[in-house]
Amino acid sequence: MQDAYLYDAVRTPFGKVGGALAKTRPDDLAALVVAESVKRAPKLAGSGAAGAIDEVVFGNANGAGEENRNVARMATLLAGLPTSIPGTTVNRLCGSSLDAAIIASRQINVGEADLMLIGGVESMSRAPWVLPKTERPFPMHNLELANTTLGWRLINKNMPKEWTVSLGEATEQLREKYGITRERMDEFAANSHQLAAKAWDEGKYDNLTVQVPDVDLARDETIRPDSTAESLSNLRTVFRKENGMVTAGNASPMNDGASAAWLGSEKASEILGLQPLARIAGRAAAANEPQYFGYAPVDAVNQAIARAGITWEHIAAVELNEAFAAQSLACTDAWGVDTSIVNSWGGAIAIGHPLGASGARVLGTLARRLEASGDRWGVAALCIGVGQGLAVVLENVNARS
């Protein structure tokens, strides 16, 4: 078994739904981060050596629109890479691109590959409306369009109704179960915005992002630096009119964007001309009742840490995708973790959550956070609709201790 390492990561700034990236196709966003990844590898860029890439694995949660024809393969072709490079697209909803990293790391571990490009993409702006096919020709009844942007649609009638509630209602149920207050949710959300703005101001995202050509978007579009717990407390609830606490302010927005990262064996260093940032040290998936999807990262992270052969005492950095403030707090409470190490460069409530792109974003951010701090161990995790969680532990190969 050979180790799998993360060498580099890059993403676009994330745009809001209907915002700066709304006119950019998802396959073009994916092609951009593929091409940029090659440019950032000194021994691949302009050398004709890109054929050394064993495979491209991308995550995408929708697959119903312009990304429908295996977006990993389409992005590879649109980026001008050799046609000999295979590509596959993974769908584990919000965890899709972290799943891409897990799949690629396993291929590297068993010696099937030395260099893998992973990533993910989502354009929630351009997700289509779909019309189900009729069970018989020439129907006499009206058909209902389904919005493919987010959440349940075309639901199987045999699925229990308690499992198919909206993501927001599921979060309301989760925060009730674990006693998460509105005050904590709004404070968490405001902190996400303030930390993200600070990280951008300090240049922490400069090496993690690439600008989209001909688009005026220098930073993540949904960051609101002036957010405070007090200002967020004035927002109305979205999913429950009475006794609700989930608002647009303490939930992640809908977004467009793409992300990518190089994974490889030790040999990949020579192929890329890059030194590894971190080793993939542990991985895990977990599942629970679909309506409590937000809590599934708890078991996933605990398992991944155990598989890495360490404990929570070793973890110095956590990147937890903030689908909702309530579910993030439920997870951090369960872990008993010092919240100062969680999403210290901001999280998805501010940065955004373009579903298929978020996994590679949290993984790449974690690697750069460990590099900046010199700490050794960190974990990246996401909750996933329909009751799943995914986690990866990274070991900083250049840690100070």
Coordinates of C-alpha atoms in Angstrom, one line a residue:
M1 CA 0.0 0.0 0.0
Q2 CA 1.3 3.4 -0.9
D3 CA 0.4 6.7 0.7
A4 CA -1.9 9.2 -1.0
Y5 CA -1.0 12.9 -0.8
L6 CA -2.7 16.2 -1.5
Y7 CA -0.4 18.4 -3.6
D8 CA -2.4 21.5 -4.4
A9 CA -6.0 22.8 -4.5
V10 CA -7.8 25.6 -6.3
R11 CA -11.3 26.8 -6.7
T12 CA -13.3 29.7 -8.2
P13 CA -14.8 32.3 -5.9
F14 CA -18.3 31.1 -5.3
G15 CA -21.1 33.2 -6.8
K16 CA -24.6 33.5 -5.5
V17 CA -27.6 32.1 -7.3
G18 CA -28.5 34.5 -10.1
G19 CA -25.3 36.4 -9.5
A20 CA -21.9 36.8 -11.1
L21 CA -21.5 33.2 -12.3
A22 CA -25.0 32.6 -13.4
K23 CA -24.2 33.0 -17.1
T24 CA -21.3 30.6 -16.9
R25 CA -22.0 26.9 -17.7
P26 CA -21.0 24.4 -15.0
D27 CA -18.8 22.4 -17.5
D28 CA -16.9 25.6 -18.3
L29 CA -16.4 26.3 -14.5
A30 CA -15.1 22.7 -14.2
A31 CA -12.8 23.1 -17.2
L32 CA -11.4 26.3 -15.7
V33 CA -10.2 24.6 -12.5
V34 CA -8.9 21.6 -14.4
A35 CA -6.9 23.9 -16.7
E36 CA -5.7 26.0 -13.8
S37 CA -4.6 23.0 -11.8
V38 CA -2.4 22.0 -14.8
K39 CA -1.0 25.5 -15.0
R40 CA 0.0 25.5 -11.3
A41 CA 2.0 22.3 -11.8
P42 CA 5.4 23.4 -13.1
K43 CA 6.3 20.1 -14.8
L44 CA 2.9 19.7 -16.4
A45 CA 2.2 23.2 -17.6
G46 CA 3.0 23.7 -21.3
S47 CA 5.2 20.6 -21.4
G48 CA 2.8 18.1 -23.0
A49 CA 3.2 15.9 -19.9
A50 CA -0.5 16.2 -18.9
G51 CA -1.0 12.7 -20.2
A52 CA 0.6 11.5 -17.0
I53 CA -2.7 12.2 -15.3
D54 CA -4.2 8.8 -14.5
E55 CA -7.8 9.9 -14.2
V56 CA -10.0 12.9 -13.4
V57 CA -12.8 12.4 -10.8
F58 CA -15.3 15.1 -10.2
G59 CA -18.3 15.5 -8.0
N60 CA -21.6 16.9 -9.0
A61 CA -24.9 16.7 -7.1
N62 CA -27.4 17.7 -9.8
G63 CA -26.5 16.1 -13.2
A64 CA -29.8 17.2 -14.7
G65 CA -28.5 20.2 -16.7
E66 CA -25.5 21.3 -18.7
E67 CA -23.3 19.1 -16.6
N68 CA -25.3 16.0 -17.5
R69 CA -22.8 14.2 -19.8
N70 CA -20.3 13.1 -17.2
V71 CA -18.9 16.5 -16.3
A72 CA -15.5 15.1 -15.3
R73 CA -14.9 13.9 -18.8
M74 CA -16.4 17.0 -20.4
A75 CA -14.3 19.3 -18.3
T76 CA -11.1 17.4 -19.2
L77 CA -11.9 17.7 -22.9
L78 CA -12.9 21.4 -22.6
A79 CA -9.7 22.1 -20.8
G80 CA -7.7 20.8 -23.8
L81 CA -6.2 17.8 -22.0
P82 CA -5.3 14.7 -23.9
T83 CA -8.3 12.5 -24.9
S84 CA -6.5 9.5 -23.3
I85 CA -7.3 10.7 -19.8
P86 CA -10.4 9.0 -18.4
G87 CA -13.0 10.8 -16.3
T88 CA -15.8 9.9 -14.0
T89 CA -18.4 11.9 -12.1
V90 CA -19.5 11.1 -8.6
N91 CA -22.8 11.9 -6.9
R92 CA -23.0 11.8 -3.1
L93 CA -24.9 15.1 -3.1
C94 CA -23.2 17.7 -0.9
G95 CA -20.2 15.3 -0.3
S96 CA -19.6 14.6 -3.9
S97 CA -16.2 16.1 -4.4
L98 CA -14.9 14.9 -1.0
D99 CA -16.1 11.4 -2.2
A100 CA -14.1 12.0 -5.4
A101 CA -11.0 12.6 -3.2
I102 CA -11.7 9.4 -1.3
I103 CA -12.1 7.4 -4.4
A104 CA -9.0 8.8 -5.9
S105 CA -6.9 8.2 -2.8
R106 CA -8.0 4.6 -2.7
Q107 CA -6.8 4.1 -6.3
I108 CA -3.5 5.6 -5.3
N109 CA -3.2 3.5 -2.1
V110 CA -3.6 0.2 -4.1
G111 CA -1.2 1.3 -6.8
E112 CA -3.7 1.7 -9.6
A113 CA -2.7 5.4 -10.0
D114 CA 0.1 7.8 -9.2
L115 CA -1.6 11.1 -10.2
M116 CA -5.3 11.9 -9.9
L117 CA -7.1 15.2 -10.4
I118 CA -10.2 15.5 -8.3
G119 CA -12.8 18.2 -7.8
G120 CA -16.4 19.2 -8.1
V121 CA -18.8 21.7 -9.7
E122 CA -22.3 23.0 -9.3
S123 CA -24.3 25.7 -11.0
M124 CA -27.4 26.1 -8.9
S125 CA -28.4 29.1 -11.0
R126 CA -28.5 27.0 -14.1
A127 CA -30.1 23.8 -12.6
P128 CA -33.1 23.1 -14.9
W129 CA -36.7 22.5 -14.3
V130 CA -37.7 19.0 -15.4
L131 CA -40.9 17.5 -16.6
P132 CA -41.5 13.8 -15.7
K133 CA -42.4 11.5 -18.5
T134 CA -46.0 10.3 -18.6
E135 CA -46.9 6.7 -17.9
R136 CA -49.0 6.7 -21.1
P137 CA -49.0 8.7 -24.3
F138 CA -51.4 11.6 -24.8
P139 CA -52.2 12.3 -21.1
M140 CA -55.3 14.3 -20.4
H141 CA -54.1 15.7 -17.1
N142 CA -51.6 18.5 -16.3
L143 CA -48.0 17.7 -15.5
E144 CA -46.0 19.5 -12.8
L145 CA -42.5 20.8 -13.4
A146 CA -39.9 19.9 -10.7
N147 CA -37.0 22.3 -9.8
T148 CA -33.7 20.4 -9.7
T149 CA -31.8 23.1 -7.8
L150 CA -31.9 21.6 -4.4
G151 CA -33.6 19.0 -2.2
W152 CA -36.3 16.3 -2.8
R153 CA -38.2 16.0 -6.1
L154 CA -40.0 13.3 -8.0
I155 CA -40.3 11.4 -4.7
N156 CA -41.0 7.7 -4.6
K157 CA -44.4 7.3 -2.9
N158 CA -43.0 4.4 -0.9
M159 CA -40.5 6.7 0.9
P160 CA -41.6 7.5 4.5
K161 CA -42.9 11.1 4.7
E162 CA -40.8 11.8 7.8
W163 CA -37.7 11.2 5.7
T164 CA -38.6 13.5 2.8
V165 CA -39.2 16.8 4.7
S166 CA -37.3 19.8 3.4
L167 CA -33.7 20.3 4.4
G168 CA -34.8 23.3 6.4
E169 CA -37.6 21.5 8.3
A170 CA -35.1 18.7 8.9
T171 CA -32.8 21.2 10.5
E172 CA -35.6 22.6 12.6
Q173 CA -36.1 19.0 13.9
L174 CA -32.4 18.5 14.5
R175 CA -32.0 21.7 16.5
E176 CA -35.1 20.8 18.6
K177 CA -33.6 17.4 19.3
Y178 CA -30.2 18.8 20.4
G179 CA -31.4 22.0 22.1
I180 CA -29.7 24.5 19.7
T181 CA -30.9 28.0 20.4
R182 CA -31.6 30.8 17.9
E183 CA -29.0 33.0 19.7
R184 CA -26.2 30.5 19.1
M185 CA -27.2 29.9 15.5
D186 CA -27.1 33.6 14.7
E187 CA -23.8 34.1 16.5
F188 CA -22.3 31.2 14.7
A189 CA -23.5 32.6 11.3
A190 CA -22.2 36.1 12.0
N191 CA -18.8 34.7 13.0
S192 CA -18.7 32.7 9.7
H193 CA -19.1 36.0 7.7
Q194 CA -16.6 37.9 9.8
L195 CA -13.9 35.1 9.6
A196 CA -14.4 34.7 5.9
A197 CA -14.0 38.4 5.2
K198 CA -10.9 38.6 7.5
A199 CA -9.3 35.6 5.7
W200 CA -9.8 37.2 2.3
D201 CA -8.5 40.5 3.6
E202 CA -5.4 38.8 4.9
G203 CA -4.8 37.0 1.5
K204 CA -5.4 33.5 2.8
Y205 CA -7.5 32.7 -0.2
D206 CA -5.2 34.1 -2.8
N207 CA -3.4 30.8 -3.4
L208 CA -6.7 28.9 -3.2
T209 CA -8.7 30.6 -5.9
V210 CA -8.6 31.4 -9.6
Q211 CA -10.7 34.2 -11.2
V212 CA -13.3 33.3 -13.7
P213 CA -12.5 35.1 -17.0
D214 CA -14.7 38.0 -18.1
V215 CA -16.6 37.9 -14.7
D216 CA -16.4 40.6 -12.1
L217 CA -16.1 38.4 -9.0
A218 CA -12.9 38.8 -7.0
R219 CA -14.3 37.2 -3.8
D220 CA -17.0 34.8 -2.7
E221 CA -20.2 36.7 -3.5
T222 CA -22.3 35.9 -0.4
I223 CA -19.9 37.1 2.3
R224 CA -21.5 39.9 4.4
P225 CA -18.7 41.3 6.6
D226 CA -21.1 43.6 8.5
S227 CA -23.2 40.7 9.7
T228 CA -23.7 40.5 13.5
A229 CA -25.7 38.2 15.7
E230 CA -28.0 41.1 16.4
S231 CA -28.7 41.9 12.8
L232 CA -29.3 38.3 12.0
S233 CA -31.7 38.0 14.9
N234 CA -34.1 40.3 13.0
L235 CA -34.6 37.9 10.1
R236 CA -37.8 36.0 9.7
T237 CA -37.8 32.2 9.8
V238 CA -38.1 30.5 6.5
F239 CA -39.4 26.9 7.0
R240 CA -41.6 27.4 10.1
K241 CA -43.8 30.5 10.6
E242 CA -44.3 29.5 14.2
N243 CA -41.7 28.2 16.6
G244 CA -39.0 28.2 13.9
M245 CA -35.4 29.3 14.1
V246 CA -33.8 28.6 10.7
T247 CA -33.5 31.7 8.6
A248 CA -31.7 32.7 5.4
G249 CA -29.1 34.2 7.7
N250 CA -28.1 31.1 9.6
A251 CA -28.2 28.7 6.6
S252 CA -25.8 28.4 3.7
P253 CA -26.9 30.1 0.5
M254 CA -27.3 28.5 -2.9
N255 CA -24.3 29.1 -5.1
D256 CA -22.3 28.4 -8.3
G257 CA -18.7 27.4 -8.4
A258 CA -16.0 24.8 -9.0
S259 CA -13.0 23.3 -7.2
A260 CA -10.2 20.9 -7.9
A261 CA -7.2 19.3 -6.2
W262 CA -4.2 17.2 -7.1
L263 CA -3.9 13.8 -5.3
G264 CA -1.0 11.5 -5.9
S265 CA 1.6 9.1 -4.6
E266 CA 5.2 10.1 -3.8
K267 CA 6.0 9.7 -7.5
A268 CA 3.5 12.4 -8.3
S269 CA 5.9 15.0 -6.9
E270 CA 8.3 14.5 -9.8
I271 CA 5.4 14.5 -12.3
L272 CA 3.9 17.7 -11.0
G273 CA 7.0 19.6 -9.9
L274 CA 5.2 20.2 -6.5
Q275 CA 5.9 19.1 -3.0
P276 CA 3.0 17.4 -1.1
L277 CA 1.0 19.4 1.4
A278 CA -0.7 16.7 3.3
R279 CA -1.2 12.9 3.5
I280 CA -4.7 11.4 3.4
A281 CA -4.5 9.7 6.7
G282 CA -8.1 8.6 7.4
R283 CA -11.5 8.4 5.6
A284 CA -15.0 7.4 6.6
A285 CA -18.6 7.6 5.6
A286 CA -21.6 7.3 8.0
A287 CA -25.3 7.3 7.7
N288 CA -28.4 7.8 9.9
E289 CA -32.1 8.7 9.5
P290 CA -32.5 11.0 6.5
Q291 CA -34.2 13.8 8.5
Y292 CA -31.2 14.0 10.7
F293 CA -28.7 14.3 7.9
G294 CA -27.0 17.2 9.6
Y295 CA -25.8 15.0 12.4
A296 CA -24.2 12.3 10.3
P297 CA -20.7 14.0 10.2
V298 CA -20.4 13.1 13.9
D299 CA -19.9 9.4 13.3
A300 CA -18.0 10.0 10.0
V301 CA -15.4 12.2 11.7
N302 CA -15.0 10.0 14.7
Q303 CA -14.4 6.9 12.5
A304 CA -12.0 8.8 10.2
I305 CA -9.9 10.0 13.2
A306 CA -9.8 6.4 14.6
R307 CA -8.7 5.0 11.3
A308 CA -5.9 7.6 11.1
G309 CA -4.7 6.1 14.4
I310 CA -5.1 9.4 16.4
T311 CA -7.7 10.9 18.8
W312 CA -9.5 14.2 19.0
E313 CA -6.7 15.5 21.2
H314 CA -4.4 15.5 18.1
I315 CA -6.8 17.5 15.9
A316 CA -5.7 21.2 15.4
A317 CA -8.0 22.2 12.5
V318 CA -11.6 21.3 11.5
E319 CA -13.2 22.2 8.2
L320 CA -16.9 21.4 8.6
N321 CA -19.2 22.4 5.8
E322 CA -21.8 24.8 7.2
A323 CA -25.0 23.6 5.6
F324 CA -26.9 25.2 8.5
A325 CA -25.7 26.8 11.7
A326 CA -27.9 24.5 13.8
Q327 CA -26.4 21.3 12.3
S328 CA -22.9 22.6 12.6
L329 CA -23.4 23.4 16.3
A330 CA -25.0 20.0 16.9
C331 CA -21.8 18.4 15.5
T332 CA -19.3 20.5 17.3
D333 CA -21.2 20.0 20.6
A334 CA -21.2 16.2 20.0
W335 CA -17.4 16.3 19.5
G336 CA -16.8 18.6 22.4
V337 CA -14.3 20.5 20.2
D338 CA -12.9 23.9 20.8
T339 CA -14.9 26.0 18.2
S340 CA -11.9 28.3 17.6
I341 CA -10.3 25.5 15.4
V342 CA -13.5 25.1 13.4
N343 CA -13.7 27.0 10.1
S344 CA -11.3 29.6 11.2
W345 CA -11.2 31.1 7.7
G346 CA -15.0 31.2 7.5
G347 CA -17.4 28.6 6.4
A348 CA -20.2 27.9 3.9
I349 CA -22.8 30.2 5.5
A350 CA -20.6 33.0 4.3
I351 CA -18.5 31.5 1.5
G352 CA -21.4 29.5 -0.1
H353 CA -22.3 25.9 -0.8
P354 CA -22.3 25.0 -4.5
L355 CA -23.1 21.4 -3.7
G356 CA -20.7 19.4 -5.8
A357 CA -17.8 21.8 -5.3
S358 CA -17.9 22.1 -1.5
G359 CA -16.1 18.9 -0.6
A360 CA -12.9 19.8 -2.4
R361 CA -13.2 23.3 -1.1
V362 CA -13.1 22.2 2.6
L363 CA -10.3 19.7 1.9
G364 CA -8.1 22.2 0.1
T365 CA -8.8 24.9 2.7
L366 CA -7.9 22.4 5.5
A367 CA -4.6 21.6 3.8
R368 CA -3.6 25.3 3.5
R369 CA -4.7 26.0 7.0
L370 CA -2.4 23.3 8.3
E371 CA 0.4 24.6 6.1
A372 CA -0.1 28.1 7.5
S373 CA -0.3 27.1 11.1
G374 CA 2.3 24.3 11.0
D375 CA 0.0 22.0 12.9
R376 CA 0.0 18.3 12.1
W377 CA -3.6 17.0 12.1
G378 CA -6.9 18.2 10.7
V379 CA -10.2 16.8 9.5
A380 CA -12.6 17.9 6.8
A381 CA -16.3 16.8 6.8
L382 CA -19.7 17.5 5.3
C383 CA -23.2 16.5 6.1
I384 CA -25.1 15.1 3.1
G385 CA -28.8 15.1 2.3
V386 CA -30.8 11.8 2.8
G387 CA -28.8 11.2 6.0
Q388 CA -25.1 10.8 5.3
G389 CA -21.8 12.2 6.4
L390 CA -18.3 12.1 5.0
A391 CA -14.9 12.9 6.5
V392 CA -11.2 12.9 5.6
V393 CA -8.3 13.3 8.0
L394 CA -5.2 15.1 6.7
E395 CA -1.7 14.9 8.1
N396 CA 0.5 17.9 7.4
V397 CA 3.7 16.4 6.0
N398 CA 5.6 19.6 6.9
A399 CA 4.3 19.9 10.4
R400 CA 6.5 21.6 13.0
S401 CA 5.8 18.8 15.5

